[in-house]
Coordinates of C-alpha atoms in Angstrom, one line a residue:
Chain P
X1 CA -42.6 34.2 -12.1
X2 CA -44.3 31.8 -9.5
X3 CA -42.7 28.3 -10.1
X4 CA -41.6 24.9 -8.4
X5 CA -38.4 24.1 -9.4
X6 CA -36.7 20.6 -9.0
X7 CA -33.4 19.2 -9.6
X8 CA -32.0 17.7 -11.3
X9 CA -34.5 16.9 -13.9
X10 CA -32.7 14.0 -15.3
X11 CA -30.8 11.1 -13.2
X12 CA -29.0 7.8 -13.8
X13 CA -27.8 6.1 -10.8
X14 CA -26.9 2.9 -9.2
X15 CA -28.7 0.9 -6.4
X16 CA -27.5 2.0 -2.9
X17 CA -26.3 5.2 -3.9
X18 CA -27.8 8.0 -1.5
X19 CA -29.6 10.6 -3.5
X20 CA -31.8 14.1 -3.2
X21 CA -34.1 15.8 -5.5
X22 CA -34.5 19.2 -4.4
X23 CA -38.0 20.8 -5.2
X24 CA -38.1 24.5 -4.1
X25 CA -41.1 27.0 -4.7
X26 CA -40.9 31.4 -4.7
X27 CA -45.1 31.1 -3.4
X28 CA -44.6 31.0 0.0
X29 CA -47.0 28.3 0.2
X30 CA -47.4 26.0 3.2
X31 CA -48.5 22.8 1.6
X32 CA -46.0 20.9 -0.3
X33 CA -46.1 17.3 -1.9
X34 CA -44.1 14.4 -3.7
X35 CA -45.5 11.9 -6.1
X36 CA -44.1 9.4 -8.7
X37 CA -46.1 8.6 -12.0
X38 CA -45.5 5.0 -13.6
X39 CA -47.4 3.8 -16.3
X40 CA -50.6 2.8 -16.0
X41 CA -50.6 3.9 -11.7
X42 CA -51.3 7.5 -12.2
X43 CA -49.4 9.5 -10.0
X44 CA -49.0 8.1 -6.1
X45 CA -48.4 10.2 -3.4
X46 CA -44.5 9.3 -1.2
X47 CA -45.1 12.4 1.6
X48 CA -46.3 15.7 1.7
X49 CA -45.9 18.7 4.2
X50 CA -48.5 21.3 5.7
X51 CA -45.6 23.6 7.2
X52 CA -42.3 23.8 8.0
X53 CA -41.3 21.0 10.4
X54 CA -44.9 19.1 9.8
X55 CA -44.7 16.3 7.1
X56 CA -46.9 13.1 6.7
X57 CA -46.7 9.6 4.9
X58 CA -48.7 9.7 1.9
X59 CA -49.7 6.2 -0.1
X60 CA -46.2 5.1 -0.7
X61 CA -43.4 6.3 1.5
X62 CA -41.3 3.3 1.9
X63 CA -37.9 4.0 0.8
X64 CA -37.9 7.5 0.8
X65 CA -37.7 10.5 3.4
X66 CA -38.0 13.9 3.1
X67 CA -37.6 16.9 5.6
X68 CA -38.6 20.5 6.0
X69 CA -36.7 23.0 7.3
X70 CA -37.7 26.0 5.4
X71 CA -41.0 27.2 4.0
X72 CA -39.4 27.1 0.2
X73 CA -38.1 23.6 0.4
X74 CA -38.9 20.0 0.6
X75 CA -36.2 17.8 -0.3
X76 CA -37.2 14.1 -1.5
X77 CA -34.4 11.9 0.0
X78 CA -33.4 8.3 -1.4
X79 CA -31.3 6.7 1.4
X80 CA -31.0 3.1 -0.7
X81 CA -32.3 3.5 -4.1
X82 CA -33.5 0.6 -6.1
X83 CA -34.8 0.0 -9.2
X84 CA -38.2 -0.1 -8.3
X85 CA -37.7 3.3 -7.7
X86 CA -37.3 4.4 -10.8
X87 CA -40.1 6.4 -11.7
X88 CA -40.7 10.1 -12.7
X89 CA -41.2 12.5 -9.5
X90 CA -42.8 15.2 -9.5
X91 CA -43.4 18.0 -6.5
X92 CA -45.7 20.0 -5.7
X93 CA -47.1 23.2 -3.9
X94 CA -50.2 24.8 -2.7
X95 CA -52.1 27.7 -1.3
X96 CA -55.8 26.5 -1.0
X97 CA -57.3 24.5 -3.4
X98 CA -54.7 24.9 -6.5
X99 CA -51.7 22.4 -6.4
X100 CA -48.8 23.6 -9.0
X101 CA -46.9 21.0 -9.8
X102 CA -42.7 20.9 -10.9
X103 CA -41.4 19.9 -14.3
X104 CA -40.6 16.2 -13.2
X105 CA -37.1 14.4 -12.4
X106 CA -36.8 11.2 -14.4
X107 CA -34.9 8.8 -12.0
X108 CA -33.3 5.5 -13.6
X109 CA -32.0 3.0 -10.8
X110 CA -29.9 0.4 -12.0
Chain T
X1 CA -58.9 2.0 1.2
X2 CA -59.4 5.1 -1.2
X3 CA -59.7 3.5 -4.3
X4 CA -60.3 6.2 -7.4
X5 CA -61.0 4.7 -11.0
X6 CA -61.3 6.3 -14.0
X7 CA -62.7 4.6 -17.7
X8 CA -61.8 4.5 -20.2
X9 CA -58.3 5.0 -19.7
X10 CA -57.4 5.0 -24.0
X11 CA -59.8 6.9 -25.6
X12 CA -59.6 7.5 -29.6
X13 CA -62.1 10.1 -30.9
X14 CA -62.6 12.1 -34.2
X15 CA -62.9 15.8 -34.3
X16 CA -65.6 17.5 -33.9
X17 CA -67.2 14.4 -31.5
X18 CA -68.3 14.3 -27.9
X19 CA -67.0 12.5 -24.9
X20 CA -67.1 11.5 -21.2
X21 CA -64.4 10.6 -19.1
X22 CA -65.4 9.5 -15.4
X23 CA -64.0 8.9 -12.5
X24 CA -65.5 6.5 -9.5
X25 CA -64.1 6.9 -5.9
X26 CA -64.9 4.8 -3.0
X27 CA -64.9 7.0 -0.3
X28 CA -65.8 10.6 0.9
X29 CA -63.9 13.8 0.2
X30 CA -64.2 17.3 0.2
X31 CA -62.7 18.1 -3.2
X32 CA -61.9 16.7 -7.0
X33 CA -59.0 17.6 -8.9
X34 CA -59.0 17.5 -13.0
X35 CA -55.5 17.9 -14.6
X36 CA -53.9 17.6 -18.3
X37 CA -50.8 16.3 -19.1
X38 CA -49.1 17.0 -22.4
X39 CA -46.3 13.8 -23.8
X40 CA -43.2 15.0 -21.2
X41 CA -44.9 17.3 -19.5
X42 CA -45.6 18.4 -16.3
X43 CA -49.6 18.7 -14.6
X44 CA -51.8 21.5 -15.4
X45 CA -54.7 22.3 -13.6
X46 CA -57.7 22.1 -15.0
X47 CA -60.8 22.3 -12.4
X48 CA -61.2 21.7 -8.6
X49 CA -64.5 20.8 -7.6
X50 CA -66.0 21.6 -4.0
X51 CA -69.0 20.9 -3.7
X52 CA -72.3 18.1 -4.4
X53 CA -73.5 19.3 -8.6
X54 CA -70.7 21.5 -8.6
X55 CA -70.4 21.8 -12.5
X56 CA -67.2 24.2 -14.1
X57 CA -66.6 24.6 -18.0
X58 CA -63.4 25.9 -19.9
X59 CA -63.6 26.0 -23.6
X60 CA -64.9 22.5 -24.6
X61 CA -63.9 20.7 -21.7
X62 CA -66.7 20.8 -18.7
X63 CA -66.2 19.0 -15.4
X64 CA -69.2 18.4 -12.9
X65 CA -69.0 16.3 -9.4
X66 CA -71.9 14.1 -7.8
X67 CA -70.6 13.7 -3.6
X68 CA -73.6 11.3 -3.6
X69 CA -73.0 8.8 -6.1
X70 CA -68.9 9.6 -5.5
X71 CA -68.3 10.4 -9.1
X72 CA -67.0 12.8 -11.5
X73 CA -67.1 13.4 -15.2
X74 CA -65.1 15.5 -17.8
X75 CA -67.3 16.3 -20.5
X76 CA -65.9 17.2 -24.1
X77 CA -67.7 18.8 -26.5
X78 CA -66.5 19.0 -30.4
X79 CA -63.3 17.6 -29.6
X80 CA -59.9 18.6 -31.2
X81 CA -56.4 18.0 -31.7
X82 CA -55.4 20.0 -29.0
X83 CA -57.0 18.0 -26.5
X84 CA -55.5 15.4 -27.2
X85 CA -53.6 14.5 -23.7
X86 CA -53.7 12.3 -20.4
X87 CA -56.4 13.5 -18.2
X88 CA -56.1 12.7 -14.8
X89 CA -58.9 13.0 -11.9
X90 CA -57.2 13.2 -8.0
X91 CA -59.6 13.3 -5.1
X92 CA -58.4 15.0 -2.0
X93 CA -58.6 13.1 1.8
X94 CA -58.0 14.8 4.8
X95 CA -55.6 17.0 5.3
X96 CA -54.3 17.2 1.7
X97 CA -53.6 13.8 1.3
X98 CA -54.3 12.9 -2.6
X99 CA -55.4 10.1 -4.6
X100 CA -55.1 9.8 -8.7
X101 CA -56.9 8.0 -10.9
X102 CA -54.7 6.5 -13.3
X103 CA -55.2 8.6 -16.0
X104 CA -57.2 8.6 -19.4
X105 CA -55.2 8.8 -22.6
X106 CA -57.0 10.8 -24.8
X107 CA -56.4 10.9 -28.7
X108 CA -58.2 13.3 -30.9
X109 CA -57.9 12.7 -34.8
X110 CA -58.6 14.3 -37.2

């Protein structure tokens, strides 16, 4: 079945505690994304990559990094957390013009 | 800076009504996303749209784009239950950098 997959799904942690959310997808697609959703903002894109090796800042990338060493995966990488990073993240793929997205990690900085 | 607004953002309705969502952006792009999401849920897709009076329908949901004026609208027709969601419209930059509008809440009752 053609899916992104992220973990975990579900996260409590404290402020200055290095994190990952791994986000993987079986399409072999080139483009990958991150956003966060908070209420009332939509969702905002952190970074997104058009190929292995290639990523970009999107709209709000402070505080977070990602790489991309392999086609499948795109890691979303908290170095400091804080609590105004706790949002729900989703990840994304693509092949053309349809994005698919994850199932969402719901982060909780305190 | 890419600024994309959607109205209304709540939007209470009876069955069997018709709606329009829109969705204003403030500067050029080559393509407009429409996604659902369900209470929890991930994104679905719903339409891309490519082109100047590009118009798509699914069921009693229709989506149609105007590049000139830089806006979109999501049409409903007979509205019921089950479309009762968050509707987001996302406009595309270059190079796959996205922007979200922040989402219409949409409540059908019966």
């Amino acid at each position: 079945e053609a899916q992104v997959t992220q973990n975990p799904r579900y996260l409590i942690t404290v402020t200055g505690k290095k994190l990952t959310v791994t986000c993987s997808q079986n399409m072999n697609h080139e483009y990958m994304s991150w956003y966060r959703q908070d209420p009332g903002l939509g969702l905002r894109q952190i970074y997104y990559s058009m190929n292995v090796e290639v990523t970009d800042k999107g709209d709000v990338p402070e505080g977070y990094k990602v790489s991309r060493k392999e086609k499948r995966n795109f890691p979303l990488i908290l170095e400091s957390p804080s609590p105004n990073q706790t949002s729900l993240y989703f990840c994304a793929s693509s092949a053309g013009y349809e994005q698919y997205f994850g199932p969402g990690t719901r982060l909780t900085v305190t | 800076e890419l600024k994309v607004e959607q109205n209304p953002l709540f939007l209470s309705m009876q069955e069997g009504k018709n709606y329009t969502i829109y969705c204003n952006y403030s500067t050029t792009s080559d393509r407009l996303y429409w996604y659902r999401q369900d209470p929890g849920k991930s994104l679905e897709s719903l339409f891309v749209l490519l082109s100047n009076g590009a118009v798509k329908q699914e069921g009693r949901l229709m989506a149609s784009l105007d590049t000139k004026a830089r806006l979109s609208t999501l049409h409903i027709t007979a509205a019921v239950h089950d479309l009762s969601a968050t509707y987001f419209c996302a406009v595309n930059l270059n190079n796959n950098d996205m922007r979200f509008g922040a989402g219409t809440r949409l409540t059908v009752k019966p």
